[in-house]
Amino acid sequence: TELSKIRNFSIIAHIDHGKSTLADRLIQRTGGLSEREMSAQVLDNMDIEKERGITIKAQTVRLEWKGHVLNLMDTPGHVDFAYEVSRSLAACEGALLVVDAAQGVEAQTLANVYQSIEHDHEIVPVINKIDLPAAEPEKVRKEIEDVIGLDASGAVLASAKSGIGIEEILDAIVERIPAPRGDATAPLKAMLVDSWYDPYLGVVILVRVIDGTLKKGQQVTFMQAGTQHLVDRVGCFRPKIEQLADLGPGEIGFITAQIKDVAQARVGDTLTDAKRPAAEALPGFKEVQPVVFCGLFPVDANDFEKLRESISKLRLNDASFSFEMETSAALGFGFRCGFLGLLHLEIIQERLTREYDLDLITTAPSVVYEIELTHDGGMIELHNPADMPDPNKIAMISEPWIEATIYVPDEYLGSILKLCQDRRGIQKNLTYVGGRAQVTYELPLNEVVFDFYDRLKSISRGYASFDYHQIGYREGDLVKMSILVNNEPVDALSMIVHRGTAETRGRGMCERLKDLIPRHMFKIPIQAAIGGKVIARETIAALRKDVTAKCYGGDATRKRKLLEKQKEGKKRMREYGSVSIPQEAFIAALRMG
Ligand code: GDP
Ligand code: MG
Protein backbone atom coordinates (compact mmCIF):
# COMPACT_ATOMS: atom_id res chain seq x y z
CA THR A 1 0.00 0.00 0.00
CA GLU A 2 1.11 3.53 -0.75
CA LEU A 3 2.36 5.35 2.34
CA SER A 4 -0.07 8.24 1.93
CA LYS A 5 -3.01 5.84 2.10
CA ILE A 6 -2.01 4.25 5.42
CA ARG A 7 -3.16 5.30 8.90
CA ASN A 8 -1.88 3.54 12.02
CA PHE A 9 -3.71 4.26 15.26
CA SER A 10 -4.45 2.84 18.66
CA ILE A 11 -7.32 3.43 21.01
CA ILE A 12 -6.53 4.69 24.47
CA ALA A 13 -9.07 4.69 27.27
CA HIS A 14 -9.57 4.03 30.93
CA ILE A 15 -10.93 0.54 31.63
CA ASP A 16 -14.63 0.24 30.77
CA HIS A 17 -14.88 3.47 28.82
CA GLY A 18 -15.70 1.49 25.68
CA LYS A 19 -12.47 0.75 23.84
CA SER A 20 -13.36 -2.81 22.85
CA THR A 21 -16.91 -1.94 21.92
CA LEU A 22 -15.69 0.87 19.69
CA ALA A 23 -13.06 -1.35 18.08
CA ASP A 24 -15.75 -3.90 17.25
CA ARG A 25 -17.94 -1.20 15.77
CA LEU A 26 -15.13 0.05 13.55
CA ILE A 27 -14.50 -3.48 12.31
CA GLN A 28 -18.18 -3.99 11.67
CA ARG A 29 -18.69 -0.69 9.86
CA THR A 30 -15.71 -1.26 7.56
CA GLY A 31 -17.01 -4.70 6.67
CA GLY A 32 -14.51 -6.94 8.38
CA LEU A 33 -17.12 -9.23 9.86
CA SER A 34 -20.77 -10.09 9.42
CA GLU A 35 -23.38 -9.19 12.03
CA ARG A 36 -23.41 -12.76 13.30
CA GLU A 37 -19.64 -12.93 13.65
CA MET A 38 -19.75 -9.72 15.65
CA SER A 39 -21.88 -11.31 18.36
CA ALA A 40 -18.89 -11.83 20.59
CA GLN A 41 -16.43 -9.04 21.21
CA VAL A 42 -13.68 -9.69 18.76
CA LEU A 43 -10.60 -8.09 20.19
CA ASP A 44 -11.00 -9.36 23.73
CA ASN A 45 -10.84 -13.03 22.99
CA MET A 46 -9.97 -14.54 26.33
CA ASP A 47 -12.59 -15.16 29.01
CA ILE A 48 -10.64 -13.36 31.70
CA GLU A 49 -10.17 -10.34 29.48
CA LYS A 50 -13.86 -10.23 28.86
CA GLU A 51 -14.81 -10.53 32.50
CA ARG A 52 -12.32 -8.00 33.73
CA GLY A 53 -12.68 -5.82 30.71
CA ILE A 54 -8.98 -5.64 30.09
CA THR A 55 -6.92 -6.53 27.08
CA ILE A 56 -3.95 -8.75 27.78
CA LYS A 57 -2.48 -9.49 24.37
CA ALA A 58 -2.40 -6.69 21.87
CA GLN A 59 -3.91 -7.46 18.49
CA THR A 60 -4.13 -5.52 15.33
CA VAL A 61 -6.83 -5.32 12.73
CA ARG A 62 -6.56 -3.96 9.20
CA LEU A 63 -9.60 -1.93 8.14
CA GLU A 64 -10.41 -0.37 4.77
CA TRP A 65 -12.17 2.98 4.65
CA LYS A 66 -12.65 5.22 1.61
CA GLY A 67 -9.57 3.98 -0.21
CA HIS A 68 -7.37 3.99 2.88
CA VAL A 69 -5.88 1.20 4.95
CA LEU A 70 -6.43 1.79 8.66
CA ASN A 71 -4.46 -0.36 11.09
CA LEU A 72 -6.14 -0.46 14.47
CA MET A 73 -3.76 -1.53 17.14
CA ASP A 74 -5.34 -2.75 20.35
CA THR A 75 -3.02 -2.07 23.28
CA PRO A 76 -2.93 -3.94 26.58
CA GLY A 77 -5.00 -1.99 29.05
CA HIS A 78 -3.01 -2.23 32.24
CA VAL A 79 0.09 -0.73 33.82
CA ASP A 80 1.68 -4.14 34.32
CA PHE A 81 2.12 -4.28 30.57
CA ALA A 82 3.54 -0.78 30.24
CA TYR A 83 6.43 -1.73 27.99
CA GLU A 84 4.20 -3.62 25.56
CA VAL A 85 1.91 -0.60 25.50
CA SER A 86 4.84 1.69 24.73
CA ARG A 87 5.88 -0.47 21.74
CA SER A 88 2.33 -0.56 20.37
CA LEU A 89 2.20 3.21 20.64
CA ALA A 90 5.58 3.52 18.94
CA ALA A 91 4.09 1.63 15.98
CA CYS A 92 1.34 4.24 15.46
CA GLU A 93 1.07 7.85 14.35
CA GLY A 94 -2.12 8.65 16.18
CA ALA A 95 -4.67 7.61 18.75
CA LEU A 96 -8.35 7.77 19.49
CA LEU A 97 -8.77 8.99 23.04
CA VAL A 98 -12.00 7.45 24.29
CA VAL A 99 -13.55 9.07 27.34
CA ASP A 100 -16.80 7.95 28.91
CA ALA A 101 -19.29 10.84 28.75
CA ALA A 102 -20.67 9.96 32.17
CA GLN A 103 -17.36 9.22 33.95
CA GLY A 104 -14.98 11.76 32.52
CA VAL A 105 -11.20 11.62 32.61
CA GLU A 106 -9.68 8.91 34.85
CA ALA A 107 -6.20 7.89 36.01
CA GLN A 108 -5.51 5.53 33.12
CA THR A 109 -6.89 8.00 30.61
CA LEU A 110 -4.18 10.38 31.79
CA ALA A 111 -1.36 7.87 31.96
CA ASN A 112 -2.12 6.59 28.47
CA VAL A 113 -2.67 9.94 26.86
CA TYR A 114 0.62 11.32 28.18
CA GLN A 115 2.42 8.33 26.71
CA SER A 116 0.65 8.88 23.44
CA ILE A 117 1.71 12.54 23.45
CA GLU A 118 5.29 11.45 24.15
CA HIS A 119 5.13 9.39 20.96
CA ASP A 120 4.10 12.53 19.06
CA HIS A 121 0.70 11.13 18.26
CA GLU A 122 -2.09 13.10 16.71
CA ILE A 123 -4.90 12.55 19.20
CA VAL A 124 -8.55 12.42 18.24
CA PRO A 125 -10.77 12.75 21.31
CA VAL A 126 -13.92 10.62 21.27
CA ILE A 127 -16.56 11.24 23.89
CA ASN A 128 -18.32 7.90 24.14
CA LYS A 129 -21.57 6.66 25.69
CA ILE A 130 -23.51 9.81 24.83
CA ASP A 131 -26.61 7.60 24.82
CA LEU A 132 -26.46 7.31 28.60
CA PRO A 133 -28.92 9.47 30.57
CA ALA A 134 -26.04 10.53 32.82
CA ALA A 135 -23.88 11.60 29.87
CA GLU A 136 -22.42 15.11 30.13
CA PRO A 137 -20.47 15.48 26.91
CA GLU A 138 -19.85 19.23 27.28
CA LYS A 139 -18.51 18.85 30.80
CA VAL A 140 -16.23 16.04 29.63
CA ARG A 141 -15.07 18.09 26.66
CA LYS A 142 -14.02 20.83 29.05
CA GLU A 143 -12.36 18.28 31.33
CA ILE A 144 -10.27 16.95 28.45
CA GLU A 145 -9.13 20.51 27.77
CA ASP A 146 -8.52 21.49 31.41
CA VAL A 147 -6.99 18.27 32.69
CA ILE A 148 -5.08 17.01 29.67
CA GLY A 149 -4.59 20.26 27.84
CA LEU A 150 -5.81 18.92 24.51
CA ASP A 151 -7.99 20.88 22.13
CA ALA A 152 -11.28 19.01 22.34
CA SER A 153 -13.34 21.32 20.11
CA GLY A 154 -13.18 18.66 17.41
CA ALA A 155 -14.03 15.78 19.75
CA VAL A 156 -16.37 13.26 18.16
CA LEU A 157 -19.51 12.59 20.17
CA ALA A 158 -20.23 8.88 19.93
CA SER A 159 -22.02 5.88 21.25
CA ALA A 160 -20.11 2.75 20.41
CA LYS A 161 -23.01 0.74 21.74
CA SER A 162 -25.72 2.34 19.62
CA GLY A 163 -23.45 2.97 16.63
CA ILE A 164 -23.53 6.79 16.77
CA GLY A 165 -20.55 8.73 15.41
CA ILE A 166 -18.75 5.74 13.92
CA GLU A 167 -18.36 7.10 10.39
CA GLU A 168 -17.29 10.46 11.77
CA ILE A 169 -14.56 8.67 13.73
CA LEU A 170 -13.36 6.81 10.63
CA ASP A 171 -13.28 10.07 8.64
CA ALA A 172 -11.39 11.81 11.45
CA ILE A 173 -8.76 9.06 11.41
CA VAL A 174 -8.18 9.56 7.69
CA GLU A 175 -8.23 13.37 7.85
CA ARG A 176 -6.44 14.08 11.10
CA ILE A 177 -3.95 11.29 11.73
CA PRO A 178 -0.79 11.66 9.62
CA ALA A 179 0.37 8.98 7.20
CA PRO A 180 3.47 7.04 8.28
CA ARG A 181 6.88 7.87 6.83
CA GLY A 182 9.43 5.36 5.62
CA ASP A 183 11.93 4.53 2.90
CA ALA A 184 11.07 1.59 0.64
CA THR A 185 14.58 1.46 -0.81
CA ALA A 186 16.45 1.41 2.52
CA PRO A 187 17.47 -1.89 4.18
CA LEU A 188 14.62 -3.58 6.04
CA LYS A 189 13.88 -2.32 9.53
CA ALA A 190 10.77 -3.66 11.27
CA MET A 191 9.79 -3.39 14.92
CA LEU A 192 8.59 -6.46 16.77
CA VAL A 193 5.43 -5.19 18.46
CA ASP A 194 4.04 -8.37 19.94
CA SER A 195 4.37 -12.14 19.78
CA TRP A 196 2.24 -15.03 20.89
CA TYR A 197 2.01 -18.78 20.50
CA ASP A 198 -0.64 -20.18 18.23
CA PRO A 199 -1.16 -23.96 18.26
CA TYR A 200 -1.46 -24.10 14.45
CA LEU A 201 0.94 -21.41 13.30
CA GLY A 202 3.58 -21.62 16.04
CA VAL A 203 4.92 -18.28 17.25
CA VAL A 204 3.15 -15.41 15.50
CA ILE A 205 4.99 -12.11 15.37
CA LEU A 206 3.30 -8.75 14.95
CA VAL A 207 5.52 -6.20 13.20
CA ARG A 208 5.50 -2.61 12.08
CA VAL A 209 7.70 -2.09 9.05
CA ILE A 210 9.67 1.16 9.26
CA ASP A 211 11.89 0.94 6.15
CA GLY A 212 12.31 -1.60 3.38
CA THR A 213 10.09 -4.58 2.66
CA LEU A 214 9.42 -7.75 4.60
CA LYS A 215 8.72 -10.71 2.30
CA LYS A 216 7.76 -14.32 2.46
CA GLY A 217 10.88 -16.46 1.93
CA GLN A 218 13.21 -13.79 3.28
CA GLN A 219 15.95 -14.64 5.78
CA VAL A 220 15.66 -12.10 8.63
CA THR A 221 17.95 -11.24 11.53
CA PHE A 222 16.51 -10.38 14.95
CA MET A 223 19.06 -7.74 15.87
CA GLN A 224 18.72 -7.81 19.70
CA ALA A 225 18.38 -11.58 19.98
CA GLY A 226 21.12 -12.09 17.39
CA THR A 227 19.22 -14.93 15.71
CA GLN A 228 18.15 -15.60 12.11
CA HIS A 229 14.88 -17.04 10.87
CA LEU A 230 13.28 -17.76 7.53
CA VAL A 231 9.96 -15.97 7.06
CA ASP A 232 7.40 -18.54 5.96
CA ARG A 233 4.20 -16.49 6.19
CA VAL A 234 3.35 -12.81 5.92
CA GLY A 235 -0.13 -11.50 6.50
CA CYS A 236 -2.62 -9.34 8.35
CA PHE A 237 -5.81 -9.71 10.38
CA ARG A 238 -9.09 -8.39 9.04
CA PRO A 239 -9.68 -9.66 11.77
CA LYS A 240 -9.58 -13.05 10.04
CA ILE A 241 -6.12 -14.07 8.90
CA GLU A 242 -5.22 -13.08 5.37
CA GLN A 243 -1.88 -13.95 3.79
CA LEU A 244 0.02 -11.29 1.88
CA ALA A 245 3.11 -11.39 -0.33
CA ASP A 246 4.90 -8.68 1.62
CA LEU A 247 4.65 -5.73 4.01
CA GLY A 248 6.07 -2.38 2.96
CA PRO A 249 7.07 0.73 4.92
CA GLY A 250 4.40 2.01 7.30
CA GLU A 251 2.52 -1.28 7.23
CA ILE A 252 1.54 -3.40 10.19
CA GLY A 253 1.03 -7.16 9.93
CA PHE A 254 2.26 -10.51 11.12
CA ILE A 255 4.88 -13.04 10.11
CA THR A 256 5.64 -16.59 11.15
CA ALA A 257 9.14 -18.02 10.88
CA GLN A 258 9.04 -21.48 12.46
CA ILE A 259 9.91 -20.11 15.88
CA LYS A 260 9.07 -22.45 18.76
CA ASP A 261 9.41 -20.24 21.80
CA VAL A 262 7.99 -16.72 22.32
CA ALA A 263 11.09 -15.94 24.38
CA GLN A 264 12.97 -15.81 21.05
CA ALA A 265 10.64 -13.11 19.77
CA ARG A 266 10.97 -10.30 22.28
CA VAL A 267 8.82 -7.22 22.05
CA GLY A 268 10.91 -4.23 20.91
CA ASP A 269 13.43 -6.24 18.86
CA THR A 270 14.35 -5.06 15.35
CA LEU A 271 14.00 -7.36 12.33
CA THR A 272 16.27 -6.74 9.38
CA ASP A 273 17.24 -8.48 6.14
CA ALA A 274 20.05 -10.96 6.79
CA LYS A 275 21.57 -10.31 3.34
CA ARG A 276 21.33 -6.54 3.50
CA PRO A 277 21.14 -5.59 7.17
CA ALA A 278 20.33 -2.16 8.59
CA ALA A 279 23.27 -0.38 10.20
CA GLU A 280 21.64 -0.09 13.60
CA ALA A 281 18.65 -1.39 15.50
CA LEU A 282 15.62 0.73 16.37
CA PRO A 283 15.92 2.59 19.68
CA GLY A 284 13.99 1.72 22.82
CA PHE A 285 14.57 -2.00 23.18
CA LYS A 286 14.12 -3.12 26.76
CA GLU A 287 14.22 -6.56 28.28
CA VAL A 288 11.23 -6.79 30.62
CA GLN A 289 11.95 -8.29 34.02
CA PRO A 290 9.51 -9.75 36.50
CA VAL A 291 9.02 -7.46 39.51
CA VAL A 292 6.68 -9.47 41.71
CA PHE A 293 7.37 -13.04 42.81
CA CYS A 294 5.32 -15.62 44.65
CA GLY A 295 5.18 -19.36 45.19
CA LEU A 296 2.43 -21.42 43.54
CA PHE A 297 1.74 -24.82 45.11
CA PRO A 298 -0.92 -27.41 44.31
CA VAL A 299 -3.37 -27.98 47.15
CA ASP A 300 -3.26 -31.66 46.29
CA ALA A 301 0.37 -32.82 46.10
CA ASN A 302 -0.64 -35.26 43.32
CA ASP A 303 -1.35 -32.30 41.05
CA PHE A 304 2.28 -31.23 40.91
CA GLU A 305 2.95 -32.66 37.43
CA LYS A 306 -0.27 -31.18 36.14
CA LEU A 307 0.78 -27.81 37.53
CA ARG A 308 4.17 -28.11 35.82
CA GLU A 309 2.51 -28.85 32.48
CA SER A 310 -0.02 -26.05 32.81
CA ILE A 311 2.59 -23.49 33.80
CA SER A 312 4.77 -24.53 30.86
CA LYS A 313 1.82 -24.10 28.51
CA LEU A 314 1.01 -20.62 29.80
CA ARG A 315 4.62 -19.65 29.48
CA LEU A 316 4.47 -20.55 25.76
CA ASN A 317 2.40 -17.44 25.33
CA ASP A 318 3.99 -15.16 27.82
CA ALA A 319 7.72 -14.70 27.88
CA SER A 320 7.50 -12.11 30.66
CA PHE A 321 6.40 -14.71 33.18
CA SER A 322 9.11 -16.86 34.75
CA PHE A 323 9.09 -19.96 36.94
CA GLU A 324 11.40 -22.37 38.68
CA MET A 325 10.80 -25.27 41.01
CA GLU A 326 10.55 -24.56 44.71
CA THR A 327 10.11 -26.83 47.71
CA SER A 328 8.60 -25.77 50.97
CA ALA A 329 8.39 -27.74 54.18
CA ALA A 330 4.82 -26.59 54.67
CA LEU A 331 3.52 -26.74 51.11
CA GLY A 332 5.59 -29.44 49.41
CA PHE A 333 6.60 -29.11 45.76
CA GLY A 334 5.64 -26.08 43.73
CA PHE A 335 7.02 -23.22 41.67
CA ARG A 336 8.49 -19.82 42.39
CA CYS A 337 7.02 -17.59 39.72
CA GLY A 338 7.85 -14.07 38.57
CA PHE A 339 5.36 -11.55 37.16
CA LEU A 340 5.33 -8.05 35.70
CA GLY A 341 2.96 -6.91 38.43
CA LEU A 342 0.08 -7.93 40.64
CA LEU A 343 -2.53 -8.02 37.92
CA HIS A 344 -0.26 -10.20 35.83
CA LEU A 345 0.04 -12.53 38.83
CA GLU A 346 -3.71 -12.64 39.27
CA ILE A 347 -4.29 -13.36 35.60
CA ILE A 348 -1.90 -16.31 35.57
CA GLN A 349 -3.27 -17.64 38.84
CA GLU A 350 -6.81 -17.35 37.59
CA ARG A 351 -6.03 -19.04 34.29
CA LEU A 352 -4.39 -21.94 36.10
CA THR A 353 -7.40 -22.31 38.32
CA ARG A 354 -9.99 -21.87 35.64
CA GLU A 355 -8.59 -23.20 32.41
CA TYR A 356 -6.47 -25.95 33.90
CA ASP A 357 -8.75 -26.76 36.82
CA LEU A 358 -6.03 -26.56 39.46
CA ASP A 359 -6.51 -25.87 43.15
CA LEU A 360 -3.63 -23.62 44.16
CA ILE A 361 -2.00 -22.06 47.18
CA THR A 362 -0.30 -18.76 46.48
CA THR A 363 2.29 -17.56 48.95
CA ALA A 364 2.57 -13.90 49.88
CA PRO A 365 3.73 -11.86 46.88
CA SER A 366 7.18 -10.40 47.25
CA VAL A 367 9.09 -7.79 45.30
CA VAL A 368 12.74 -8.15 44.28
CA TYR A 369 15.09 -6.78 46.95
CA GLU A 370 18.67 -5.82 46.33
CA ILE A 371 20.91 -6.87 49.18
CA GLU A 372 24.44 -5.67 49.60
CA LEU A 373 26.43 -8.16 51.62
CA THR A 374 29.08 -7.29 54.19
CA HIS A 375 32.79 -8.10 53.76
CA ASP A 376 32.68 -7.36 50.02
CA GLY A 377 30.26 -10.22 49.52
CA GLY A 378 28.78 -8.33 46.58
CA MET A 379 25.15 -7.73 45.71
CA ILE A 380 22.38 -10.30 45.53
CA GLU A 381 18.81 -10.12 44.30
CA LEU A 382 16.32 -11.64 46.68
CA HIS A 383 13.19 -13.17 45.09
CA ASN A 384 12.06 -15.26 48.02
CA PRO A 385 11.88 -14.17 51.68
CA ALA A 386 12.88 -17.72 52.65
CA ASP A 387 16.34 -17.09 51.13
CA MET A 388 17.04 -13.97 53.18
CA PRO A 389 20.67 -14.05 54.37
CA ASP A 390 21.57 -13.87 58.03
CA PRO A 391 21.05 -10.25 59.23
CA ASN A 392 24.70 -9.81 60.21
CA LYS A 393 25.75 -10.63 56.64
CA ILE A 394 23.64 -7.77 55.29
CA ALA A 395 25.20 -4.35 54.78
CA MET A 396 22.16 -2.76 53.13
CA ILE A 397 18.78 -3.73 51.68
CA SER A 398 17.11 -1.74 48.93
CA GLU A 399 13.56 -2.05 47.71
CA PRO A 400 11.78 -0.90 44.54
CA TRP A 401 9.67 2.28 44.71
CA ILE A 402 6.86 3.44 42.48
CA GLU A 403 5.21 6.72 41.68
CA ALA A 404 1.46 6.29 41.91
CA THR A 405 -1.18 8.64 40.54
CA ILE A 406 -4.57 8.30 42.15
CA TYR A 407 -7.68 9.98 40.88
CA VAL A 408 -10.50 10.13 43.37
CA PRO A 409 -13.73 12.01 44.16
CA ASP A 410 -13.16 14.60 46.86
CA GLU A 411 -15.19 12.93 49.57
CA TYR A 412 -12.90 9.89 49.67
CA LEU A 413 -9.63 11.83 49.53
CA GLY A 414 -9.05 11.80 53.29
CA SER A 415 -9.16 8.02 53.59
CA ILE A 416 -7.01 7.61 50.48
CA LEU A 417 -4.34 9.91 51.91
CA LYS A 418 -4.41 7.94 55.15
CA LEU A 419 -4.03 4.66 53.26
CA CYS A 420 -1.00 5.98 51.36
CA GLN A 421 0.47 7.40 54.57
CA ASP A 422 0.03 4.03 56.33
CA ARG A 423 1.88 2.41 53.46
CA ARG A 424 4.95 4.62 53.93
CA GLY A 425 3.89 6.88 51.08
CA ILE A 426 5.47 10.26 50.36
CA GLN A 427 3.01 12.76 48.96
CA LYS A 428 4.36 14.62 45.92
CA ASN A 429 1.45 16.50 44.50
CA LEU A 430 -2.24 17.21 44.98
CA THR A 431 -4.49 19.02 42.51
CA TYR A 432 -8.23 19.37 42.05
CA VAL A 433 -10.22 19.16 38.87
CA GLY A 434 -13.95 19.58 39.18
CA GLY A 435 -15.06 17.48 42.13
CA ARG A 436 -12.04 15.26 41.92
CA ALA A 437 -8.57 15.16 43.33
CA GLN A 438 -5.49 13.94 41.57
CA VAL A 439 -2.84 12.93 44.05
CA THR A 440 0.66 11.67 43.38
CA TYR A 441 2.54 9.55 45.88
CA GLU A 442 5.84 7.78 45.99
CA LEU A 443 5.32 4.39 47.57
CA PRO A 444 7.41 1.30 48.22
CA LEU A 445 6.16 -1.40 45.85
CA ASN A 446 6.37 -3.84 48.74
CA GLU A 447 3.47 -1.99 50.45
CA VAL A 448 1.40 -2.02 47.27
CA VAL A 449 1.63 -5.74 46.60
CA PHE A 450 -0.30 -6.42 49.79
CA ASP A 451 -3.98 -5.66 49.15
CA PHE A 452 -3.35 -1.96 48.39
CA TYR A 453 -5.48 -2.02 45.28
CA ASP A 454 -8.35 -3.81 47.03
CA ARG A 455 -8.22 -1.35 49.93
CA LEU A 456 -8.18 1.59 47.54
CA LYS A 457 -11.25 0.28 45.78
CA SER A 458 -13.20 -0.50 48.94
CA ILE A 459 -12.36 2.82 50.64
CA SER A 460 -13.56 4.75 47.60
CA ARG A 461 -16.45 2.42 46.76
CA GLY A 462 -14.78 1.69 43.47
CA TYR A 463 -14.44 5.34 42.43
CA ALA A 464 -10.69 5.76 42.86
CA SER A 465 -8.52 4.93 39.90
CA PHE A 466 -4.87 4.17 40.14
CA ASP A 467 -1.85 4.02 37.93
CA TYR A 468 1.85 3.62 38.67
CA HIS A 469 5.33 3.25 37.29
CA GLN A 470 8.59 2.20 38.91
CA ILE A 471 11.07 4.85 39.91
CA GLY A 472 14.02 2.78 41.10
CA TYR A 473 15.48 1.32 44.28
CA ARG A 474 15.86 2.97 47.67
CA GLU A 475 17.42 1.79 50.89
CA GLY A 476 14.91 0.51 53.43
CA ASP A 477 14.90 -0.65 57.02
CA LEU A 478 13.61 -4.07 56.11
CA VAL A 479 13.51 -7.25 58.12
CA LYS A 480 12.36 -10.81 57.64
CA MET A 481 9.37 -11.64 59.78
CA SER A 482 8.93 -15.33 60.53
CA ILE A 483 5.76 -16.97 61.71
CA LEU A 484 6.16 -19.80 64.22
CA VAL A 485 3.42 -22.30 64.85
CA ASN A 486 4.03 -24.38 67.96
CA ASN A 487 7.58 -22.95 68.00
CA GLU A 488 8.40 -24.09 64.47
CA PRO A 489 8.91 -21.53 61.68
CA VAL A 490 6.49 -21.94 58.75
CA ASP A 491 8.53 -20.86 55.75
CA ALA A 492 5.56 -20.27 53.46
CA LEU A 493 4.31 -17.57 55.80
CA SER A 494 7.52 -15.63 56.25
CA MET A 495 7.70 -12.22 54.65
CA ILE A 496 9.91 -9.19 54.36
CA VAL A 497 8.46 -6.12 56.06
CA HIS A 498 9.49 -2.65 57.08
CA ARG A 499 10.60 -2.58 60.70
CA GLY A 500 8.09 0.13 61.48
CA THR A 501 5.09 -1.89 60.28
CA ALA A 502 6.34 -5.31 61.39
CA GLU A 503 4.46 -5.36 64.65
CA THR A 504 1.09 -4.48 63.13
CA ARG A 505 1.58 -7.01 60.33
CA GLY A 506 2.74 -9.67 62.76
CA ARG A 507 -0.16 -9.12 65.11
CA GLY A 508 -2.64 -9.27 62.25
CA MET A 509 -1.18 -12.51 60.95
CA CYS A 510 -1.17 -14.18 64.40
CA GLU A 511 -4.77 -13.13 65.05
CA ARG A 512 -5.93 -14.53 61.74
CA LEU A 513 -4.05 -17.78 62.15
CA LYS A 514 -5.56 -18.20 65.60
CA ASP A 515 -8.99 -18.30 64.00
CA LEU A 516 -7.91 -20.36 61.03
CA ILE A 517 -6.03 -23.20 62.70
CA PRO A 518 -8.35 -25.65 64.46
CA ARG A 519 -7.86 -26.54 68.07
CA HIS A 520 -5.71 -29.51 68.93
CA MET A 521 -5.39 -31.66 72.02
CA PHE A 522 -2.71 -29.26 73.29
CA LYS A 523 -2.10 -25.53 73.46
CA ILE A 524 -0.56 -24.05 70.30
CA PRO A 525 1.45 -20.84 70.49
CA ILE A 526 1.50 -18.74 67.30
CA GLN A 527 4.25 -16.17 67.13
CA ALA A 528 5.62 -13.57 64.79
CA ALA A 529 9.34 -13.03 65.20
CA ILE A 530 12.17 -10.97 63.81
CA GLY A 531 15.38 -12.91 64.24
CA GLY A 532 15.04 -14.40 67.71
CA LYS A 533 12.75 -11.67 68.99
CA VAL A 534 9.03 -12.37 69.28
CA ILE A 535 6.99 -9.31 68.29
CA ALA A 536 3.46 -10.73 68.44
CA ARG A 537 1.88 -13.76 69.99
CA GLU A 538 -1.45 -15.58 70.18
CA THR A 539 -2.37 -18.92 71.69
CA ILE A 540 -4.87 -21.47 70.47
CA ALA A 541 -6.41 -23.10 73.52
CA ALA A 542 -6.38 -26.89 73.79
CA LEU A 543 -9.48 -28.92 72.97
CA ARG A 544 -11.15 -29.95 76.14
CA LYS A 545 -12.33 -33.41 75.12
CA ASP A 546 -11.61 -36.01 72.52
CA VAL A 547 -14.49 -36.27 70.05
CA THR A 548 -14.81 -39.92 70.86
CA ALA A 549 -15.45 -39.16 74.50
CA LYS A 550 -19.04 -38.51 73.44
CA CYS A 551 -19.45 -42.22 72.73
CA TYR A 552 -19.95 -44.15 75.90
CA GLY A 553 -16.98 -46.52 75.79
CA GLY A 554 -18.96 -49.51 74.66
CA ASP A 555 -20.05 -48.54 71.15
CA ALA A 556 -16.97 -49.65 69.21
CA THR A 557 -18.35 -49.26 65.64
CA ARG A 558 -19.54 -45.76 66.27
CA LYS A 559 -16.22 -44.86 67.76
CA ARG A 560 -14.37 -46.30 64.78
CA LYS A 561 -16.58 -44.44 62.36
CA LEU A 562 -15.90 -41.17 64.10
CA LEU A 563 -12.17 -41.77 64.03
CA GLU A 564 -12.34 -42.52 60.30
CA LYS A 565 -14.21 -39.33 59.72
CA GLN A 566 -11.57 -37.46 61.62
CA LYS A 567 -8.90 -39.05 59.46
CA GLU A 568 -10.65 -37.99 56.27
CA GLY A 569 -10.77 -34.45 57.50
CA LYS A 570 -7.05 -34.61 58.01
CA LYS A 571 -6.29 -35.41 54.40
CA ARG A 572 -6.57 -31.80 53.42
CA MET A 573 -4.31 -30.75 56.27
CA ARG A 574 -0.60 -30.23 56.24
CA GLU A 575 1.08 -31.85 59.21
CA TYR A 576 3.31 -29.24 60.62
CA GLY A 577 5.45 -30.61 63.39
CA SER A 578 2.72 -31.93 65.59
CA VAL A 579 0.19 -29.37 64.34
CA SER A 580 -2.15 -29.88 61.40
CA ILE A 581 -2.78 -26.70 59.46
CA PRO A 582 -5.66 -26.85 56.98
CA GLN A 583 -4.91 -25.64 53.45
CA GLU A 584 -7.64 -23.09 53.82
CA ALA A 585 -5.74 -21.52 56.69
CA PHE A 586 -2.72 -20.91 54.49
CA ILE A 587 -4.81 -19.55 51.69
CA ALA A 588 -6.78 -17.23 53.94
CA ALA A 589 -3.75 -16.08 55.92
CA LEU A 590 -1.76 -15.33 52.80
CA ARG A 591 -4.55 -13.72 50.91
CA MET A 592 -4.89 -11.06 53.53
CA GLY A 593 -1.15 -10.44 53.67
P1 GDP B 1 -13.12 -1.24 27.53
O1 GDP B 1 -12.75 -1.73 28.91
O2 GDP B 1 -12.66 0.18 27.36
O3 GDP B 1 -12.68 -2.14 26.42
O4 GDP B 1 -14.71 -1.12 27.53
P2 GDP B 1 -15.78 -2.07 26.82
O5 GDP B 1 -15.84 -1.84 25.37
O6 GDP B 1 -15.57 -3.47 27.28
O7 GDP B 1 -17.11 -1.45 27.45
C1 GDP B 1 -17.35 -1.44 28.83
C2 GDP B 1 -18.84 -1.44 29.07
O8 GDP B 1 -19.41 -0.25 28.58
C3 GDP B 1 -19.56 -2.57 28.37
O9 GDP B 1 -20.58 -3.04 29.23
C4 GDP B 1 -20.14 -1.92 27.13
O10 GDP B 1 -21.30 -2.56 26.68
C5 GDP B 1 -20.44 -0.53 27.63
N1 GDP B 1 -20.39 0.47 26.56
C6 GDP B 1 -19.43 0.66 25.64
N2 GDP B 1 -19.75 1.69 24.82
C7 GDP B 1 -20.94 2.15 25.23
C8 GDP B 1 -21.81 3.21 24.79
O11 GDP B 1 -21.56 3.94 23.82
N3 GDP B 1 -22.96 3.39 25.50
C9 GDP B 1 -23.29 2.62 26.56
N4 GDP B 1 -24.43 2.87 27.17
N5 GDP B 1 -22.51 1.62 27.00
C10 GDP B 1 -21.35 1.38 26.34
MG1 MG C 1 -11.61 -3.95 26.43
XYZ file of N, CA and C and ligand atoms in Angstrom, residues 19-20 41 44 53-55, ligand 2:
22
model
N -13.472 0.996 24.873
C -12.472 0.754 23.842
C -12.808 -0.464 22.977
N -13.088 -1.590 23.616
C -13.356 -2.809 22.850
C -14.633 -2.683 22.039
N -17.443 -10.079 21.401
C -16.432 -9.044 21.208
C -15.199 -9.670 20.594
N -11.250 -8.737 22.435
C -10.997 -9.359 23.730
C -11.362 -10.819 23.590
N -12.673 -6.957 31.598
C -12.676 -5.817 30.710
C -11.297 -5.275 30.437
N -10.303 -6.124 30.423
C -8.975 -5.635 30.085
C -8.437 -6.433 28.907
N -7.531 -5.842 28.202
C -6.921 -6.526 27.083
C -5.544 -6.981 27.508
Mg -11.613 -3.952 26.429
